[in-house]
Every structure is written in structure tokens, then in C-alpha cells.
mmCIF file of C-alpha atoms in Angstrom:
data_model
loop_
_atom_site.group_PDB
_atom_site.id
_atom_site.type_symbol
_atom_site.label_atom_id
_atom_site.label_comp_id
_atom_site.label_asym_id
_atom_site.label_seq_id
_atom_site.Cartn_x
_atom_site.Cartn_y
_atom_site.Cartn_z
ATOM 1 C CA MET A 77 18.460 -2.028 33.429
ATOM 2 C CA PRO A 78 20.221 1.270 34.042
ATOM 3 C CA GLY A 79 22.418 2.219 30.968
ATOM 4 C CA ILE A 80 20.388 0.057 28.561
ATOM 5 C CA THR A 81 17.364 1.630 27.123
ATOM 6 C CA GLU A 82 16.408 -1.296 24.795
ATOM 7 C CA VAL A 83 17.609 -4.886 23.713
ATOM 8 C CA PHE A 84 16.678 -5.789 20.036
ATOM 9 C CA HIS A 85 17.329 -9.047 18.215
ATOM 10 C CA ALA A 86 16.289 -9.341 14.536
ATOM 11 C CA TRP A 87 16.799 -11.502 11.371
ATOM 12 C CA PHE A 88 16.251 -9.554 8.142
ATOM 13 C CA THR A 89 16.697 -10.756 4.534
ATOM 14 C CA ASP A 90 15.378 -7.824 2.565
ATOM 15 C CA HIS A 91 14.592 -5.040 4.861
ATOM 16 C CA ALA A 92 16.663 -1.831 4.270
ATOM 17 C CA TYR A 93 16.656 0.903 7.007
ATOM 18 C CA PRO A 94 16.217 4.357 5.636
ATOM 19 C CA GLU A 95 18.336 7.221 6.809
ATOM 20 C CA HIS A 96 17.588 7.928 10.454
ATOM 21 C CA THR A 97 19.072 8.673 13.956
ATOM 22 C CA HIS A 98 18.812 7.434 17.484
ATOM 23 C CA ASP A 99 19.027 9.449 20.663
ATOM 24 C CA THR A 100 21.097 6.417 22.170
ATOM 25 C CA TRP A 101 24.257 4.557 21.270
ATOM 26 C CA THR A 102 23.720 1.412 19.178
ATOM 27 C CA LEU A 103 26.022 -1.499 20.045
ATOM 28 C CA LEU A 104 25.613 -3.999 17.376
ATOM 29 C CA VAL A 105 26.969 -7.556 16.773
ATOM 30 C CA VAL A 106 26.030 -9.690 13.680
ATOM 31 C CA ASP A 107 25.606 -13.357 14.208
ATOM 32 C CA GLU A 108 24.980 -14.403 10.678
ATOM 33 C CA GLY A 109 25.476 -12.580 7.282
ATOM 34 C CA ALA A 110 26.804 -9.189 6.829
ATOM 35 C CA ILE A 111 25.500 -5.521 7.045
ATOM 36 C CA ARG A 112 26.342 -2.743 4.793
ATOM 37 C CA TYR A 113 25.460 0.742 6.173
ATOM 38 C CA ASP A 114 26.038 4.398 5.689
ATOM 39 C CA LEU A 115 27.031 6.513 8.812
ATOM 40 C CA ASP A 116 27.246 10.266 8.245
ATOM 41 C CA ARG A 117 27.379 9.707 4.451
ATOM 42 C CA HIS A 118 30.182 7.342 4.517
ATOM 43 C CA GLU A 119 29.860 3.648 3.653
ATOM 44 C CA HIS A 120 30.707 0.944 6.074
ATOM 45 C CA GLY A 121 30.304 -2.734 6.843
ATOM 46 C CA ALA A 122 29.378 -4.881 9.703
ATOM 47 C CA LEU A 123 30.793 -8.372 10.008
ATOM 48 C CA ARG A 124 30.412 -11.233 12.295
ATOM 49 C CA PRO A 125 33.870 -11.125 14.045
ATOM 50 C CA GLY A 126 33.599 -7.465 15.085
ATOM 51 C CA VAL A 127 31.411 -5.062 17.029
ATOM 52 C CA THR A 128 29.654 -2.035 15.598
ATOM 53 C CA LEU A 129 29.150 1.035 17.609
ATOM 54 C CA LEU A 130 26.741 3.748 16.103
ATOM 55 C CA PRO A 131 26.595 7.138 17.855
ATOM 56 C CA PRO A 132 23.553 9.117 18.853
ATOM 57 C CA HIS A 133 22.178 11.881 16.753
ATOM 58 C CA VAL A 134 24.250 10.862 13.583
ATOM 59 C CA SER A 135 22.225 9.741 10.445
ATOM 60 C CA HIS A 136 22.761 6.096 9.295
ATOM 61 C CA THR A 137 21.044 3.576 7.077
ATOM 62 C CA GLY A 138 21.426 -0.257 7.106
ATOM 63 C CA ARG A 139 20.729 -3.144 4.737
ATOM 64 C CA ALA A 140 21.909 -6.857 4.163
ATOM 65 C CA ALA A 141 25.258 -7.048 2.210
ATOM 66 C CA THR A 142 24.302 -10.320 0.587
ATOM 67 C CA PRO A 143 21.159 -11.958 -0.664
ATOM 68 C CA TYR A 144 21.028 -14.200 2.555
ATOM 69 C CA GLY A 145 20.206 -11.238 4.788
ATOM 70 C CA PHE A 146 21.586 -10.986 8.413
ATOM 71 C CA ARG A 147 20.913 -11.752 11.979
ATOM 72 C CA LYS A 148 21.862 -9.024 14.583
ATOM 73 C CA ARG A 149 21.806 -8.435 18.376
ATOM 74 C CA VAL A 150 21.527 -4.880 19.455
ATOM 75 C CA LEU A 151 21.997 -2.976 22.746
ATOM 76 C CA TYR A 152 20.751 0.608 22.819
ATOM 77 C CA LEU A 153 23.056 2.391 25.470
ATOM 78 C CA ASP A 154 22.277 5.864 27.148
ATOM 79 C CA SER A 155 24.865 8.579 28.040
ATOM 80 C CA GLU A 156 25.515 6.893 31.350
ATOM 81 C CA VAL A 157 27.485 4.227 29.711
ATOM 82 C CA LEU A 158 29.174 6.420 26.869
ATOM 83 C CA ASP A 159 29.427 10.140 27.023
ATOM 84 C CA THR A 160 28.488 12.081 24.211
ATOM 85 C CA THR A 161 31.991 13.704 23.877
ATOM 86 C CA LEU A 162 33.054 10.367 22.229
ATOM 87 C CA ILE A 163 30.567 10.873 19.266
ATOM 88 C CA GLY A 164 33.185 12.429 16.928
ATOM 89 C CA ARG A 165 35.669 9.532 17.348
ATOM 90 C CA ALA A 166 32.881 7.047 17.063
ATOM 91 C CA VAL A 167 31.904 8.421 13.757
ATOM 92 C CA ASP A 168 35.488 7.936 12.495
ATOM 93 C CA THR A 169 35.815 4.361 13.839
ATOM 94 C CA PRO A 170 32.411 2.565 14.072
ATOM 95 C CA ALA A 171 33.748 -0.757 13.493
ATOM 96 C CA LEU A 172 35.593 -2.247 16.603
ATOM 97 C CA GLY A 173 37.634 -5.447 15.854
ATOM 98 C CA ASP A 174 37.962 -6.613 19.266
ATOM 99 C CA GLU A 175 37.361 -10.298 20.112
ATOM 100 C CA LEU A 176 37.242 -9.706 23.799
ATOM 101 C CA LEU A 177 34.840 -6.947 23.353
ATOM 102 C CA ARG A 178 32.473 -9.046 21.220
ATOM 103 C CA THR A 179 32.688 -11.894 23.798
ATOM 104 C CA ARG A 180 31.584 -9.549 26.537
ATOM 105 C CA VAL A 181 28.837 -8.150 24.523
ATOM 106 C CA HIS A 182 27.528 -11.780 23.948
ATOM 107 C CA GLN A 183 28.005 -12.710 27.518
ATOM 108 C CA LEU A 184 25.680 -9.513 28.522
ATOM 109 C CA HIS A 185 23.044 -10.496 26.133
ATOM 110 C CA ARG A 186 23.014 -13.944 27.569
ATOM 111 C CA VAL A 187 22.768 -12.601 31.119
ATOM 112 C CA LEU A 188 20.131 -10.273 30.391
ATOM 113 C CA ASP A 189 17.881 -13.318 29.732
ATOM 114 C CA ALA A 190 18.673 -14.820 33.152
ATOM 115 C CA PRO A 191 16.465 -13.980 36.190
ATOM 116 C CA GLY A 192 18.141 -12.568 39.180
ATOM 117 C CA ALA A 193 21.397 -11.709 37.329
ATOM 118 C CA ASP A 194 21.027 -7.884 37.555
ATOM 119 C CA LEU A 195 24.387 -7.380 39.402
ATOM 120 C CA GLU A 196 26.374 -9.517 36.871
ATOM 121 C CA ALA A 197 24.715 -7.618 34.037
ATOM 122 C CA GLU A 198 25.507 -4.389 35.385
ATOM 123 C CA SER A 199 29.075 -5.662 35.984
ATOM 124 C CA ARG A 200 29.440 -6.723 32.432
ATOM 125 C CA LEU A 201 28.133 -3.502 31.067
ATOM 126 C CA VAL A 202 30.710 -1.646 33.108
ATOM 127 C CA LEU A 203 33.476 -3.685 31.443
ATOM 128 C CA ILE A 204 31.944 -3.202 28.055
ATOM 129 C CA GLY A 205 31.983 0.646 28.582
ATOM 130 C CA ASP A 206 35.492 0.663 29.681
ATOM 131 C CA ARG A 207 36.630 -1.445 26.739
ATOM 132 C CA ILE A 208 34.904 0.845 24.220
ATOM 133 C CA ARG A 209 36.447 3.979 25.853
ATOM 134 C CA GLU A 210 39.754 2.396 25.467
ATOM 135 C CA HIS A 211 39.053 2.285 21.665
ATOM 136 C CA LEU A 212 37.773 5.812 21.730
ATOM 137 C CA LYS A 213 40.285 7.296 24.161
ATOM 138 C CA ALA A 214 41.509 10.166 21.733
ATOM 139 C CA PRO A 215 38.041 11.567 21.105
ATOM 140 C CA ALA A 216 37.835 14.389 18.382
ATOM 141 C CA PRO A 217 35.057 16.596 19.587
ATOM 142 C CA PRO A 218 32.202 16.627 16.938
ATOM 143 C CA PRO A 219 31.804 19.932 14.980
ATOM 144 C CA ALA A 220 29.312 22.260 16.453
ATOM 145 C CA PRO A 221 26.091 22.205 14.453
ATOM 146 C CA ASP A 222 25.070 25.368 12.802
ATOM 147 C CA ARG A 223 23.065 27.558 15.540
ATOM 148 C CA LEU A 224 20.112 27.751 13.301
ATOM 149 C CA ALA A 225 19.990 23.806 12.851
ATOM 150 C CA ALA A 226 20.350 23.342 16.534
ATOM 151 C CA ASP A 227 17.428 25.723 17.304
ATOM 152 C CA LEU A 228 15.202 23.878 14.780
ATOM 153 C CA ARG A 229 16.015 20.581 16.373
ATOM 154 C CA ASP A 230 15.153 22.041 19.758
ATOM 155 C CA LEU A 231 11.835 23.200 18.327
ATOM 156 C CA LEU A 232 11.179 19.771 16.748
ATOM 157 C CA ASP A 233 11.952 17.865 19.979
ATOM 158 C CA ALA A 234 9.708 20.415 21.907
ATOM 159 C CA ARG A 235 6.811 19.787 19.502
ATOM 160 C CA MET A 236 7.357 16.167 18.735
ATOM 161 C CA VAL A 237 3.632 15.215 19.397
ATOM 162 C CA ASP A 238 1.915 18.292 18.056
ATOM 163 C CA GLY A 239 4.323 18.706 15.047
ATOM 164 C CA LEU A 240 5.625 21.810 13.428
ATOM 165 C CA ALA A 241 4.935 23.355 10.177
ATOM 166 C CA LEU A 242 7.929 24.469 8.280
ATOM 167 C CA ARG A 243 6.589 27.914 7.815
ATOM 168 C CA ASP A 244 6.025 28.303 11.387
ATOM 169 C CA ALA A 245 9.563 27.173 12.230
ATOM 170 C CA ALA A 246 10.773 29.681 9.742
ATOM 171 C CA ALA A 247 8.862 32.524 11.206
ATOM 172 C CA LEU A 248 9.981 31.608 14.720
ATOM 173 C CA LEU A 249 13.781 31.363 13.650
ATOM 174 C CA HIS A 250 13.669 34.342 11.231
ATOM 175 C CA ALA A 251 15.058 32.310 8.463
ATOM 176 C CA HIS A 252 13.685 31.296 4.885
ATOM 177 C CA PRO A 253 12.227 27.854 4.881
ATOM 178 C CA ALA A 254 14.563 26.399 2.187
ATOM 179 C CA HIS A 255 17.696 27.932 4.044
ATOM 180 C CA LEU A 256 16.382 26.112 7.229
ATOM 181 C CA VAL A 257 15.884 22.802 5.509
ATOM 182 C CA ARG A 258 19.419 22.912 3.905
ATOM 183 C CA THR A 259 21.044 24.168 7.135
ATOM 184 C CA PHE A 260 19.439 21.244 9.282
ATOM 185 C CA SER A 261 20.087 18.618 6.559
ATOM 186 C CA ARG A 262 23.978 19.718 6.349
ATOM 187 C CA ALA A 263 24.202 19.710 10.030
ATOM 188 C CA TYR A 264 22.377 16.342 11.043
ATOM 189 C CA GLY A 265 22.505 14.387 7.817
ATOM 190 C CA LEU A 266 18.740 14.285 7.199
ATOM 191 C CA PRO A 267 16.001 16.655 6.676
ATOM 192 C CA PRO A 268 13.668 17.880 9.560
ATOM 193 C CA HIS A 269 10.602 15.768 8.651
ATOM 194 C CA ARG A 270 12.743 12.488 8.705
ATOM 195 C CA TYR A 271 14.267 13.579 12.070
ATOM 196 C CA LEU A 272 10.763 14.168 13.483
ATOM 197 C CA THR A 273 9.536 10.850 12.375
ATOM 198 C CA GLY A 274 12.533 9.234 13.716
ATOM 199 C CA ARG A 275 12.042 10.751 17.137
ATOM 200 C CA ARG A 276 8.469 9.742 17.128
ATOM 201 C CA ILE A 277 9.441 6.075 16.319
ATOM 202 C CA GLU A 278 11.935 6.171 19.322
ATOM 203 C CA ALA A 279 9.161 7.348 21.488
ATOM 204 C CA ALA A 280 6.815 4.727 20.144
ATOM 205 C CA ARG A 281 9.354 1.885 20.769
ATOM 206 C CA ARG A 282 9.592 2.811 24.354
ATOM 207 C CA ARG A 283 5.722 2.969 25.001
ATOM 208 C CA LEU A 284 5.097 -0.309 23.019
ATOM 209 C CA LEU A 285 7.861 -1.822 25.332
ATOM 210 C CA ASP A 286 5.734 -0.627 28.337
ATOM 211 C CA GLY A 287 2.748 -2.496 26.925
ATOM 212 C CA GLU A 288 0.753 0.468 25.574
ATOM 213 C CA PRO A 289 -1.684 -0.579 22.658
ATOM 214 C CA PRO A 290 -0.457 0.563 19.253
ATOM 215 C CA ALA A 291 -3.391 2.755 18.633
ATOM 216 C CA GLN A 292 -2.768 4.746 21.838
ATOM 217 C CA VAL A 293 0.807 4.886 21.091
ATOM 218 C CA ALA A 294 0.223 6.386 17.627
ATOM 219 C CA VAL A 295 -1.726 9.241 18.798
ATOM 220 C CA GLY A 296 0.477 9.759 21.957
ATOM 221 C CA VAL A 297 3.729 10.115 20.060
ATOM 222 C CA GLY A 298 2.264 12.367 17.153
ATOM 223 C CA PHE A 299 1.023 10.197 14.295
ATOM 224 C CA HIS A 300 -2.292 10.711 12.757
ATOM 225 C CA ASP A 301 -3.617 7.116 13.453
ATOM 226 C CA GLN A 302 -2.465 3.617 13.843
ATOM 227 C CA ALA A 303 -2.132 3.107 10.144
ATOM 228 C CA HIS A 304 0.318 6.004 10.054
ATOM 229 C CA LEU A 305 2.468 4.686 12.953
ATOM 230 C CA HIS A 306 2.363 1.135 11.221
ATOM 231 C CA ARG A 307 3.814 2.457 7.923
ATOM 232 C CA HIS A 308 6.625 4.445 9.334
ATOM 233 C CA PHE A 309 7.455 1.781 12.160
ATOM 234 C CA THR A 310 7.743 -1.042 9.626
ATOM 235 C CA ARG A 311 10.001 0.981 7.379
ATOM 236 C CA LEU A 312 12.246 2.007 10.073
ATOM 237 C CA VAL A 313 12.240 -0.885 12.445
ATOM 238 C CA GLY A 314 11.585 -3.634 9.985
ATOM 239 C CA THR A 315 8.494 -5.061 11.841
ATOM 240 C CA THR A 316 5.048 -4.013 12.844
ATOM 241 C CA PRO A 317 4.281 -2.215 16.075
ATOM 242 C CA GLY A 318 2.131 -5.189 17.284
ATOM 243 C CA ARG A 319 4.783 -7.827 16.405
ATOM 244 C CA TYR A 320 7.373 -5.755 17.972
ATOM 245 C CA ALA A 321 5.561 -5.439 21.183
ATOM 246 C CA ARG A 322 4.736 -8.985 21.357
ATOM 247 C CA THR A 323 8.410 -10.165 20.619
ATOM 248 C CA ALA A 324 9.654 -7.740 23.333
ATOM 249 C CA ALA A 325 7.152 -9.145 25.750
#
């Protein structure tokens, strides 16, 4: 539906998300257990009573806080719901202890499974967006990334499928490769190769949800083959591409 790019439900015991980013907002509720995660190199926790909001383009991790794992429900929201000017404030306060907001998120998840409830789902999403903006009503604009880092990110986005050698990027941007990596990592919280892998996984998720075969998806988003996709997808998402596609269907 408009505003929601993906809905994801999962139960993990020992999976740990490595450092990665999304190009969407991640609206997360925990139903069982607890999650410990790093956002922009600061440690946080996600517990059952609250709602967690992770902003786009900011690196984060995720792992179970106890040996019993965790069960979560996630909505990935685009900028139609929350403007990117709120990123800075969301980095400062990703945990929203709001019982009404959690109730509305739960209601939206329930409605999304109901046939013919599009209008109700859209209405509930609007209320959720308004409630979150109330929490983030005094946004601190995010620091502008180094121009060199932003230029490299644009190159990586433009060449997501074909890939980009570091030496070629350095030549195009007139910078030493080591300086390029340090600058990018400082600006975005992860090195260029991890950023590129994350972008490919994001693209793969969307194509798998559209019913494309994993082997075709792998090549289509820039991985060498299906095994290459399988390795990185499992590490980042916590399940295999095939199982993810079947579960989504």
C-alpha cells in the first residue's frame, strides 16, 4: 500500500544483524524478548512495551538481548509517511515509549492482513505518522555528509548492479582510495562495500516480493550468482531468499 514498502515478521534466537542501512524508515515492535542494537555507533535496546523507529541511511545492527531470542514485527515506511528532515531527531530518540502509538501499529499490522481494508489501513498509517511527528516535532537537521562521501554514495547507487572498483572511484573523485574509505565510513557509519551490499539486498527483497526467482534476482541486483546472494541475504535478513519469498507470498 502507499507509504509502506514492506511488512516483515520474524522470530530470531541467535541471528545477529551486521552493520547495515535501509533506504526506508524502520518501524519496529517487539512481541517477545528484547533486542539490543547499535544506531550510529550508540547502543540502544528495543523492548516489548515501546516502539522503535530507525531512520533511513543511518547504519545500525541488531541482536537478541537474551538467550531466548526475540519476535518482532516491522513496517518499512517511505518518505511519504515521514520526511527525511526528521532523521537527526530519530537518531537521538529511536525508542518511543508511547502506548497509544504501539496500539496503532498493532492495529495496522492486523488490518494489513484483512482483504478489502485498504482505506482503514491508510487511515491508520496517517494516524501513526502524525503521532511519530509529535515525538519528533523539534527535529535537529542531520549533519551534512562530507561532499566526497556523498559523491561516492551517488556513484555506488548509480552502479549498484555493475559494481564499482575503489581505484576507479578514487580516479573519478580525484581522491586517494584510503581517504575515500575513511571519509565514507565517517559520514555513513559503514565502509563502501558494506553499503553497496546493503543496497543490493534492499533491491533483492523488493524483487523477491514481486515473485522473481532468486537466481534471476541475484544477477539482476549485482551479485555474482545465487550462492553469492544467498550468503549475504541470510547474513543481513536472517533467512534465505527462497524462504523469504515463500513467507512473503
